[in-house]
PDB file of C-alpha atoms in Angstrom:
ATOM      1  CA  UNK A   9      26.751  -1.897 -18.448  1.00 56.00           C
ATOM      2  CA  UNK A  10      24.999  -1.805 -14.950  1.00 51.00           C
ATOM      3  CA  UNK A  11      27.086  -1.499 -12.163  1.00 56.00           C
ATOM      4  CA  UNK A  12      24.583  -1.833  -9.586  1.00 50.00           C
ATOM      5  CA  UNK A  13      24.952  -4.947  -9.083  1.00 46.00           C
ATOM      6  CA  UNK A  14      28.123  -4.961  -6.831  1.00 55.00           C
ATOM      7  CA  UNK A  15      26.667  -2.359  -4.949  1.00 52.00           C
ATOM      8  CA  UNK A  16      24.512  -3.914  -2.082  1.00 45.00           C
ATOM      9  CA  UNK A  17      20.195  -2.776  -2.574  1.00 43.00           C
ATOM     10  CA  UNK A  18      19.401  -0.316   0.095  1.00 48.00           C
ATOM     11  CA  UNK A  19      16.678  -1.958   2.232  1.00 45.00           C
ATOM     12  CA  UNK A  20      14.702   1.194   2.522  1.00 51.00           C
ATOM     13  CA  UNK A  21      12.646   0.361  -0.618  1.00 47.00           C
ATOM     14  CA  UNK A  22      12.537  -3.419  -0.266  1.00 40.00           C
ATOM     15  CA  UNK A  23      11.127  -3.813   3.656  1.00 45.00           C
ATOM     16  CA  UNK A  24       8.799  -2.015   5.294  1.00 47.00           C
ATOM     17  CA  UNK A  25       8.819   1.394   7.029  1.00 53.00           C
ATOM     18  CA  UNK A  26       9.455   0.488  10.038  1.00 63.00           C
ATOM     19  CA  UNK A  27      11.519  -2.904  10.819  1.00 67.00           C
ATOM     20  CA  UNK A  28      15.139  -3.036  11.229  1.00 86.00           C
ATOM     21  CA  UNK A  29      17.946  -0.983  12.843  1.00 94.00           C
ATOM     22  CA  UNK A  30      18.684   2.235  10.479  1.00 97.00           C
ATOM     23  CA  UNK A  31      21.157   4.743  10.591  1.00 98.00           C
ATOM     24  CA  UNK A  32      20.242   8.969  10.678  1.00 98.00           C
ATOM     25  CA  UNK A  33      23.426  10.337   8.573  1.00 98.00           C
ATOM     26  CA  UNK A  34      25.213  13.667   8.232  1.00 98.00           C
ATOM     27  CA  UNK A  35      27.107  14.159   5.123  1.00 98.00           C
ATOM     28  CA  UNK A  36      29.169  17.429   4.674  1.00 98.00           C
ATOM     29  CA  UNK A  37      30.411  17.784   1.663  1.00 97.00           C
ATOM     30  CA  UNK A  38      33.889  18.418   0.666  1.00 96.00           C
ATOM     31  CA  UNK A  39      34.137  21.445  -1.239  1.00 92.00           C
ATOM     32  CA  UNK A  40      31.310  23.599  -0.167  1.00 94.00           C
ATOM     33  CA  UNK A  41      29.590  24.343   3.190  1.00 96.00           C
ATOM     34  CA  UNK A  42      26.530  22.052   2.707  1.00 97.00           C
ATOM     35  CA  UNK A  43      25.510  19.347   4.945  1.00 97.00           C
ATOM     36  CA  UNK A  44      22.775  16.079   3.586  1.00 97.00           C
ATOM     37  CA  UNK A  45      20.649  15.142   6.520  1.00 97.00           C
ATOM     38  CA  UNK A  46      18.928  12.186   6.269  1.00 96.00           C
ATOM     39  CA  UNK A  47      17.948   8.569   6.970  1.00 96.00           C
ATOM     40  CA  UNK A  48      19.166   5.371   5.877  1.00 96.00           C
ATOM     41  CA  UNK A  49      18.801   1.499   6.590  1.00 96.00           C
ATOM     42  CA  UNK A  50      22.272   1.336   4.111  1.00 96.00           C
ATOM     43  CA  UNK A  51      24.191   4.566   4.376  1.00 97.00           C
ATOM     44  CA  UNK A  52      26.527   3.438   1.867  1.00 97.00           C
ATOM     45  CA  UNK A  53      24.472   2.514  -0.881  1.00 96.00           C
ATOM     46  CA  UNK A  54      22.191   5.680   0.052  1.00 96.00           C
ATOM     47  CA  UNK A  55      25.926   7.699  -0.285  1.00 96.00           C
ATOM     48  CA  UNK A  56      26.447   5.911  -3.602  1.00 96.00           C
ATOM     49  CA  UNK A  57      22.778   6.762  -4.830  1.00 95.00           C
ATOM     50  CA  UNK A  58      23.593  10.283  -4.143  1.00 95.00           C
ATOM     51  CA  UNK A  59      26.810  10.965  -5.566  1.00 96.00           C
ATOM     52  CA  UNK A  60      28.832   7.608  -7.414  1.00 96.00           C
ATOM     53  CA  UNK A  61      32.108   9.166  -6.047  1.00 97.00           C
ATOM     54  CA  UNK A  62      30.703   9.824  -2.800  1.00 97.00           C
ATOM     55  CA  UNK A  63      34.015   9.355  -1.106  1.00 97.00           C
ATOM     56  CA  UNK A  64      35.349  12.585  -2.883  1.00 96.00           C
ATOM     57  CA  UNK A  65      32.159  14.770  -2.600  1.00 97.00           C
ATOM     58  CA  UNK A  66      31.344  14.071   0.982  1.00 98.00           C
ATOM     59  CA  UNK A  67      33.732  14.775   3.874  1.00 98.00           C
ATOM     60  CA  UNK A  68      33.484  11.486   5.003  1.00 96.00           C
ATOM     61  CA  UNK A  69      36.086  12.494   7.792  1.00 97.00           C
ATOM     62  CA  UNK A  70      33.775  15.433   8.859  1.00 96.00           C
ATOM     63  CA  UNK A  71      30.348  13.459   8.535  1.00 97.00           C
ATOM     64  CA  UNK A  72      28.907  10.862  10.900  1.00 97.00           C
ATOM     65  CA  UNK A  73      25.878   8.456  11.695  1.00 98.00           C
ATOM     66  CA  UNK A  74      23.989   7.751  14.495  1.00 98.00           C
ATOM     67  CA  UNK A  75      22.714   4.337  14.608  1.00 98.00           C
ATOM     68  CA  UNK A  76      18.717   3.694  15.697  1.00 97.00           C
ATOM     69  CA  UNK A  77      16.908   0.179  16.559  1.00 96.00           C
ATOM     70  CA  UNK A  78      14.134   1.415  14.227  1.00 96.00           C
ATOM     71  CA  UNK A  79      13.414   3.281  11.871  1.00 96.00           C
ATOM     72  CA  UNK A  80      10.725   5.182  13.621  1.00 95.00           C
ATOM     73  CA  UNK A  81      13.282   6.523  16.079  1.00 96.00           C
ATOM     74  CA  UNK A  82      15.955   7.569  12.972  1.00 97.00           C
ATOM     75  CA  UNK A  83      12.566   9.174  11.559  1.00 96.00           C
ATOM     76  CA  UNK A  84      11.971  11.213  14.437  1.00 97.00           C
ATOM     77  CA  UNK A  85      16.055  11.782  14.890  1.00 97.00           C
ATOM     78  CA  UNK A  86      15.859  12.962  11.203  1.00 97.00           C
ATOM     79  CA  UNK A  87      12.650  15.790  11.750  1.00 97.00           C
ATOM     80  CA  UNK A  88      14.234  16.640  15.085  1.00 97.00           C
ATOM     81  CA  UNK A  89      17.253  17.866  13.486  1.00 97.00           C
ATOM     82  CA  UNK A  90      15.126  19.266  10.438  1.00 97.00           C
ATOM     83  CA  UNK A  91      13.189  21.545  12.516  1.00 96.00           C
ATOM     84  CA  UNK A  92      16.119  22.532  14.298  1.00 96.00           C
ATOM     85  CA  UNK A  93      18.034  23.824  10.930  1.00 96.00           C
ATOM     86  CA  UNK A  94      14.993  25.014   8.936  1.00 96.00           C
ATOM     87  CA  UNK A  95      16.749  28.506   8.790  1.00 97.00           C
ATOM     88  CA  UNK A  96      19.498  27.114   7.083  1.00 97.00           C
ATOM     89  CA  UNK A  97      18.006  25.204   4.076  1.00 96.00           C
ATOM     90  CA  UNK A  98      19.399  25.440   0.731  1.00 96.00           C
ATOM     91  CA  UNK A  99      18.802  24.069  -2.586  1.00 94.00           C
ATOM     92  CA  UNK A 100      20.462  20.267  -2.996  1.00 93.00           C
ATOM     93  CA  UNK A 101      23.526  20.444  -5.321  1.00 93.00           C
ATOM     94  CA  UNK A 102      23.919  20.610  -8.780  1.00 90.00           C
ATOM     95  CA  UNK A 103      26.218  17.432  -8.846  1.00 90.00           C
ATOM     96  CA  UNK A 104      23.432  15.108  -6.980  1.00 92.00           C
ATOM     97  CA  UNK A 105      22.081  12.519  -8.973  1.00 88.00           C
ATOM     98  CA  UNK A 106      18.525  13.842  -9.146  1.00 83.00           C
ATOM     99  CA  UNK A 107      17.029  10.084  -9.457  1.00 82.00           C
ATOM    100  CA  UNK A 108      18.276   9.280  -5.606  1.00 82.00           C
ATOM    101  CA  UNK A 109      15.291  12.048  -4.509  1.00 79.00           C
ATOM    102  CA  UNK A 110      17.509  13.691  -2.237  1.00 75.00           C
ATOM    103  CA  UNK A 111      16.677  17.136  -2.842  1.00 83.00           C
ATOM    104  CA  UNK A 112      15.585  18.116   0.350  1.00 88.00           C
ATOM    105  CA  UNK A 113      17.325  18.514   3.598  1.00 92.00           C
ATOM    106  CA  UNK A 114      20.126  20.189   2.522  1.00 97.00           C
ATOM    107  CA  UNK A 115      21.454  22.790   4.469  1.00 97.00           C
ATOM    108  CA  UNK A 116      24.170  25.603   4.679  1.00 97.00           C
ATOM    109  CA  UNK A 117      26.309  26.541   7.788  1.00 97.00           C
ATOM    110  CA  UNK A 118      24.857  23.720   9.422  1.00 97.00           C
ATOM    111  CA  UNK A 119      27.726  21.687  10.387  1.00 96.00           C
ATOM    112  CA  UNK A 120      28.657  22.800  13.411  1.00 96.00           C
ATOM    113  CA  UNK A 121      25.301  22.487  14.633  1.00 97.00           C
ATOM    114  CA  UNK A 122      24.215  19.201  13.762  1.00 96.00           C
ATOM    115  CA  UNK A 123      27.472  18.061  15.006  1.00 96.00           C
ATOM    116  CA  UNK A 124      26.623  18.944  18.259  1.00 97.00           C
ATOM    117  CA  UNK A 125      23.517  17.635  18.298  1.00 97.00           C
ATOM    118  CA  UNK A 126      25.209  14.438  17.656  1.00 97.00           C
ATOM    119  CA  UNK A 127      26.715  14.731  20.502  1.00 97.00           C
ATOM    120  CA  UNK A 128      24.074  15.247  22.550  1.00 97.00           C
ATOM    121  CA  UNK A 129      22.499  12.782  20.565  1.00 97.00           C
ATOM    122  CA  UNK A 130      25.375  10.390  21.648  1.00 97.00           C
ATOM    123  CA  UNK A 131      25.061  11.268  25.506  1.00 97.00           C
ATOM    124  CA  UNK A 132      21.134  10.087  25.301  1.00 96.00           C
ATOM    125  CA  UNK A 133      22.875   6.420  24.518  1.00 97.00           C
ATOM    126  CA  UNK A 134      22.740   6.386  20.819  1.00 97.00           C
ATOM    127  CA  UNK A 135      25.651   4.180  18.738  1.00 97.00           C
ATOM    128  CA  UNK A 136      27.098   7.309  16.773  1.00 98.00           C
ATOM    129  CA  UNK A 137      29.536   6.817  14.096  1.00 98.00           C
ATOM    130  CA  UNK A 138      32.224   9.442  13.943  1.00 96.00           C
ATOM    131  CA  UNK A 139      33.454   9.652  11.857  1.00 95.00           C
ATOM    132  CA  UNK A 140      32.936   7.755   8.727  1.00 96.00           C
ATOM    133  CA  UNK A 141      35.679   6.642   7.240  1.00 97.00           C
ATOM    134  CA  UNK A 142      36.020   2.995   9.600  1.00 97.00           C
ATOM    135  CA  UNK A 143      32.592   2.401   9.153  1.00 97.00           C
ATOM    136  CA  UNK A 144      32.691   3.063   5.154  1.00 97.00           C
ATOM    137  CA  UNK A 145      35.900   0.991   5.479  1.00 97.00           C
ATOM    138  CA  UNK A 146      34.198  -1.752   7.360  1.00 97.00           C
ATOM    139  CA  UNK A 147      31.247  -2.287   4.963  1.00 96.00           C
ATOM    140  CA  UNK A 148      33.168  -1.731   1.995  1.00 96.00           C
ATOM    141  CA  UNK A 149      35.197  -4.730   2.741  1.00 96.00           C
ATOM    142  CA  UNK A 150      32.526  -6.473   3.068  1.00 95.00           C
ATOM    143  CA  UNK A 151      32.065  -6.603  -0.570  1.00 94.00           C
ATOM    144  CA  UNK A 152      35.636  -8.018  -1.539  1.00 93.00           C
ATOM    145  CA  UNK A 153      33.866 -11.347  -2.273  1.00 93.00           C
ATOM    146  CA  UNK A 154      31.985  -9.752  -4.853  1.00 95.00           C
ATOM    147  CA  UNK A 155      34.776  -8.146  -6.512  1.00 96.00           C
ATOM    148  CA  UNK A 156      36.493 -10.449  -8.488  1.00 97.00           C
ATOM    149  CA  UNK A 157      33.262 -11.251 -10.741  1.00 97.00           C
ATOM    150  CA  UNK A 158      32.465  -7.685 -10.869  1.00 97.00           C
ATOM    151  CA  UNK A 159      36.257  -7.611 -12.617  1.00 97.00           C
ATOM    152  CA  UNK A 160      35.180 -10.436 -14.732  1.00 97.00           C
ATOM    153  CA  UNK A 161      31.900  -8.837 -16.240  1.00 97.00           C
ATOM    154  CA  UNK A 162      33.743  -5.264 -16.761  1.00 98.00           C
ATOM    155  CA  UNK A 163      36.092  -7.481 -18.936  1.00 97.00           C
ATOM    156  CA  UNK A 164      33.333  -9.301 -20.594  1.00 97.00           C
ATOM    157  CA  UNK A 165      32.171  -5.803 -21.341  1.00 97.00           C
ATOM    158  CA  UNK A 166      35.520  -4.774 -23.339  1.00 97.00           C
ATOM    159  CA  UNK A 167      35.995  -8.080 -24.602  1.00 96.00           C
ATOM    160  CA  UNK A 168      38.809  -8.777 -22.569  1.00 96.00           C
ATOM    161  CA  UNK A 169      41.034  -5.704 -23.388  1.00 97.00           C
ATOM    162  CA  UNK A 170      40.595  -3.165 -20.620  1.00 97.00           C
ATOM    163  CA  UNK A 171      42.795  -0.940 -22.762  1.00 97.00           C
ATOM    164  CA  UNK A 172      39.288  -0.597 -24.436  1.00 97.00           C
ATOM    165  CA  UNK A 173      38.522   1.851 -21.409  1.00 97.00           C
ATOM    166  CA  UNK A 174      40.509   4.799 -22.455  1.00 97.00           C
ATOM    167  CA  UNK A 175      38.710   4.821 -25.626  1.00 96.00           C
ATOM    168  CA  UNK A 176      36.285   7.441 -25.724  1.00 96.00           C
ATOM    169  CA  UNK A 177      33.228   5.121 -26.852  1.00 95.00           C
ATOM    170  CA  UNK A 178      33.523   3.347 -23.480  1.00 97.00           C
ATOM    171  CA  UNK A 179      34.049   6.442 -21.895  1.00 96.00           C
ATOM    172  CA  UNK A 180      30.975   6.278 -19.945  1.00 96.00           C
ATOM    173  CA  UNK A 181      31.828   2.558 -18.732  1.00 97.00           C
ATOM    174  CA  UNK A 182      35.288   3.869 -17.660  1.00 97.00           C
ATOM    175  CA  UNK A 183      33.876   6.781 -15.615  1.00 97.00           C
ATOM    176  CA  UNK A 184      31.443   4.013 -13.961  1.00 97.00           C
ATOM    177  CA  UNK A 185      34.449   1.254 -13.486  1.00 98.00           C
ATOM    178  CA  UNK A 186      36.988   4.169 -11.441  1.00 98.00           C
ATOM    179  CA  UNK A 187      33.901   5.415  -9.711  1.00 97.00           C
ATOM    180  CA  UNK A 188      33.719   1.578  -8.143  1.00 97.00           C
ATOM    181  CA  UNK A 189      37.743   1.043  -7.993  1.00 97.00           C
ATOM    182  CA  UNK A 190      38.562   4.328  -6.583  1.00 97.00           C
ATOM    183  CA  UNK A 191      36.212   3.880  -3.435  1.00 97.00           C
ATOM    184  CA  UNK A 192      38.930   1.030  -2.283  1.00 97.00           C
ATOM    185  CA  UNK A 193      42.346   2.858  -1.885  1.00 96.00           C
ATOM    186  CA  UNK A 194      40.343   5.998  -0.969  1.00 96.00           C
ATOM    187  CA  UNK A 195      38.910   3.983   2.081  1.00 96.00           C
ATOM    188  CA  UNK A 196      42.710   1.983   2.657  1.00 94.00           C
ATOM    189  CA  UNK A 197      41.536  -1.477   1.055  1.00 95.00           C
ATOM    190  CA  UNK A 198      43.848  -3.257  -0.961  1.00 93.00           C
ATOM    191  CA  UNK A 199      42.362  -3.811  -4.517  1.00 94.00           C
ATOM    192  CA  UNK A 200      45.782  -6.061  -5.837  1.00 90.00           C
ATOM    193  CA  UNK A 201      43.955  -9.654  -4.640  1.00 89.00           C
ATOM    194  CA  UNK A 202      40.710  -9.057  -5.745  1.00 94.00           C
ATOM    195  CA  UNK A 203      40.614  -8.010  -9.085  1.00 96.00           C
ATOM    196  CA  UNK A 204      41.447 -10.216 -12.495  1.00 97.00           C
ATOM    197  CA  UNK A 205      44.993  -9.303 -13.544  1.00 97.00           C
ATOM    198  CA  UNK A 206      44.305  -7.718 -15.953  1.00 97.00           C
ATOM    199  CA  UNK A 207      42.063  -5.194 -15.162  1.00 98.00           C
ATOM    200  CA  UNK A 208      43.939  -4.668 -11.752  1.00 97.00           C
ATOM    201  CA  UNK A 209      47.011  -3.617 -14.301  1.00 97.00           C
ATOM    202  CA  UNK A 210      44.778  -1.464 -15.909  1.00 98.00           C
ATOM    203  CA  UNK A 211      43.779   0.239 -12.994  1.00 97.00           C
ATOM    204  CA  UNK A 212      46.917   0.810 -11.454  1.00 97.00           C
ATOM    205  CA  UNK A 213      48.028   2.788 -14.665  1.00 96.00           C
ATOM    206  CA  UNK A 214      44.943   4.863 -14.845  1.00 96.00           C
ATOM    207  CA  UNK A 215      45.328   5.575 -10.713  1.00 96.00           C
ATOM    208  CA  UNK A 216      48.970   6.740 -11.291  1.00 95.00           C
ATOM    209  CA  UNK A 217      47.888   8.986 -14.482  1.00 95.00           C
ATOM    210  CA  UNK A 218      45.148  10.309 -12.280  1.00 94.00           C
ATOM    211  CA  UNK A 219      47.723  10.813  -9.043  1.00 92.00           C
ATOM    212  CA  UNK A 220      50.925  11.246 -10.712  1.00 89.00           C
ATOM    213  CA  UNK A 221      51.822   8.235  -7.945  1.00 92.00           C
ATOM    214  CA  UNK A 222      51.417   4.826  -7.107  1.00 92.00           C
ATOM    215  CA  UNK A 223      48.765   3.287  -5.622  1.00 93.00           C
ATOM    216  CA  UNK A 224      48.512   3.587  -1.494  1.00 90.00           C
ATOM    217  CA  UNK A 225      51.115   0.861  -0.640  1.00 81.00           C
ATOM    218  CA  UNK A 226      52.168  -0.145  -3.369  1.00 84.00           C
ATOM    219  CA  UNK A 227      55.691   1.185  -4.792  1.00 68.00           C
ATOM    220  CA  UNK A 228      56.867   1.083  -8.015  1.00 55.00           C
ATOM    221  CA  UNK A 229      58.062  -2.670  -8.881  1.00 49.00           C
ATOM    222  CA  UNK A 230      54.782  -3.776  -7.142  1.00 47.00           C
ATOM    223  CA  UNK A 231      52.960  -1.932  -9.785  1.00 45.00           C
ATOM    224  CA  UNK A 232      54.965  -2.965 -12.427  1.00 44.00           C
ATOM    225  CA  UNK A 233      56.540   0.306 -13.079  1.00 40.00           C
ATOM    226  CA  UNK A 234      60.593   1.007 -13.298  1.00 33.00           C
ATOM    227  CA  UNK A 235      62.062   4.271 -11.734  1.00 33.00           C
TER     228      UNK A 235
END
């Protein structure tokens, strides 16, 4: 099942190369000392190309983005900062979807750096995002609307049993479905109102297996689960 479809088009490939605000982005990532450089008309659907849990492998606390009126100026933002941290290049990760062609500008004990250059960045007048989460959060919402048919078709795809999930011939549906789900609580949206009831109970099983807990503001008789 495609999943794409929930997940707004980034405008990079659809208009051309220069119109249009954009959006220069630093993305740490979580676990290892490796920061993504790059440039973006839709940071979050560039974030989701990269990595479909993007919320766990990026430091989204840690990472920021400096808005531009044009591309042009992101572009020259982007090679700026390139130049700058040429020393500390290093191979793109493993775990990076290699069909987003993000294997370049990655770069190791860079951080601290390009963090500062943000904020010198910032001091020249530039909108910069920092960090990431309330933006993320802001144009995540933004796709509530969208969620409740998304529900619908994932059901359509089990035939109506999302129990079908947790069996291991949907297995790749399932890892596709939490990848989508997971994004809200980890950003502090609600999922309870926009999801069909059943696959909302679904999910808040498989969350709690996953967390040993409820979901984030939910307790226990909201869930549907006794002490």
């Amino acid at each position: 099942m495609n999943m794409s479809f929930l997940r707004s088009s980034d405008p990079d490939s659809i208009r051309s190369a220069s119109e249009g605000r954009c959006f220069l982005y630093v993305l740490p990532c979580r676990d290892e000392d490796l920061v993504k450089l790059g440039f973006s008309r839709n940071p979050l659907a560039r974030m989701e190309a990269l990595h479909p849990r993007y919320f766990d492998f990026f430091d989204i606390d840690r990472g920021c983005l400096v808005e531009t009126d044009t591309v042009r100026e992101a572009r020259r933002l982007e090679l700026e900062l390139a130049h700058a941290m040429a020393l500390h290049s290093a191979p793109q990760p493993l775990l990076i979807r290699e069909q987003a062609g993000g294997a370049t500008e990655w770069y190791r004990g860079a951080h601290a750096g390009l963090q500062d250059a943000a904020s010198r960045i910032e001091r020249e007048g530039f909108i910069v995002h920092r960090p990431l989460r309330p933006w993320l959060r802001s144009q995540l919402s933004n796709r509530r609307g969208d969620l409740f048919s998304w529900g619908e078709a994932v059901l359509a795809a089990v035939e109506g049993e999302p129990a079908h999930l947790d069996i291991s011939a949907y297995r790749p549906l399932r890892t596709d479905v939490l990848a989508v789900l997971d994004a809200y609580p980890a950003l502090g949206i609600a999922l309870a109102p926009l999801l069909p009831d059943a696959l909302m109970a679904w999910y808040r099983g498989a969350y709690r297996s996953a967390h040993l807990q409820s979901l984030p503001g939910e307790d226990d008789d909201a869930s549907g689960q006794t002490p």
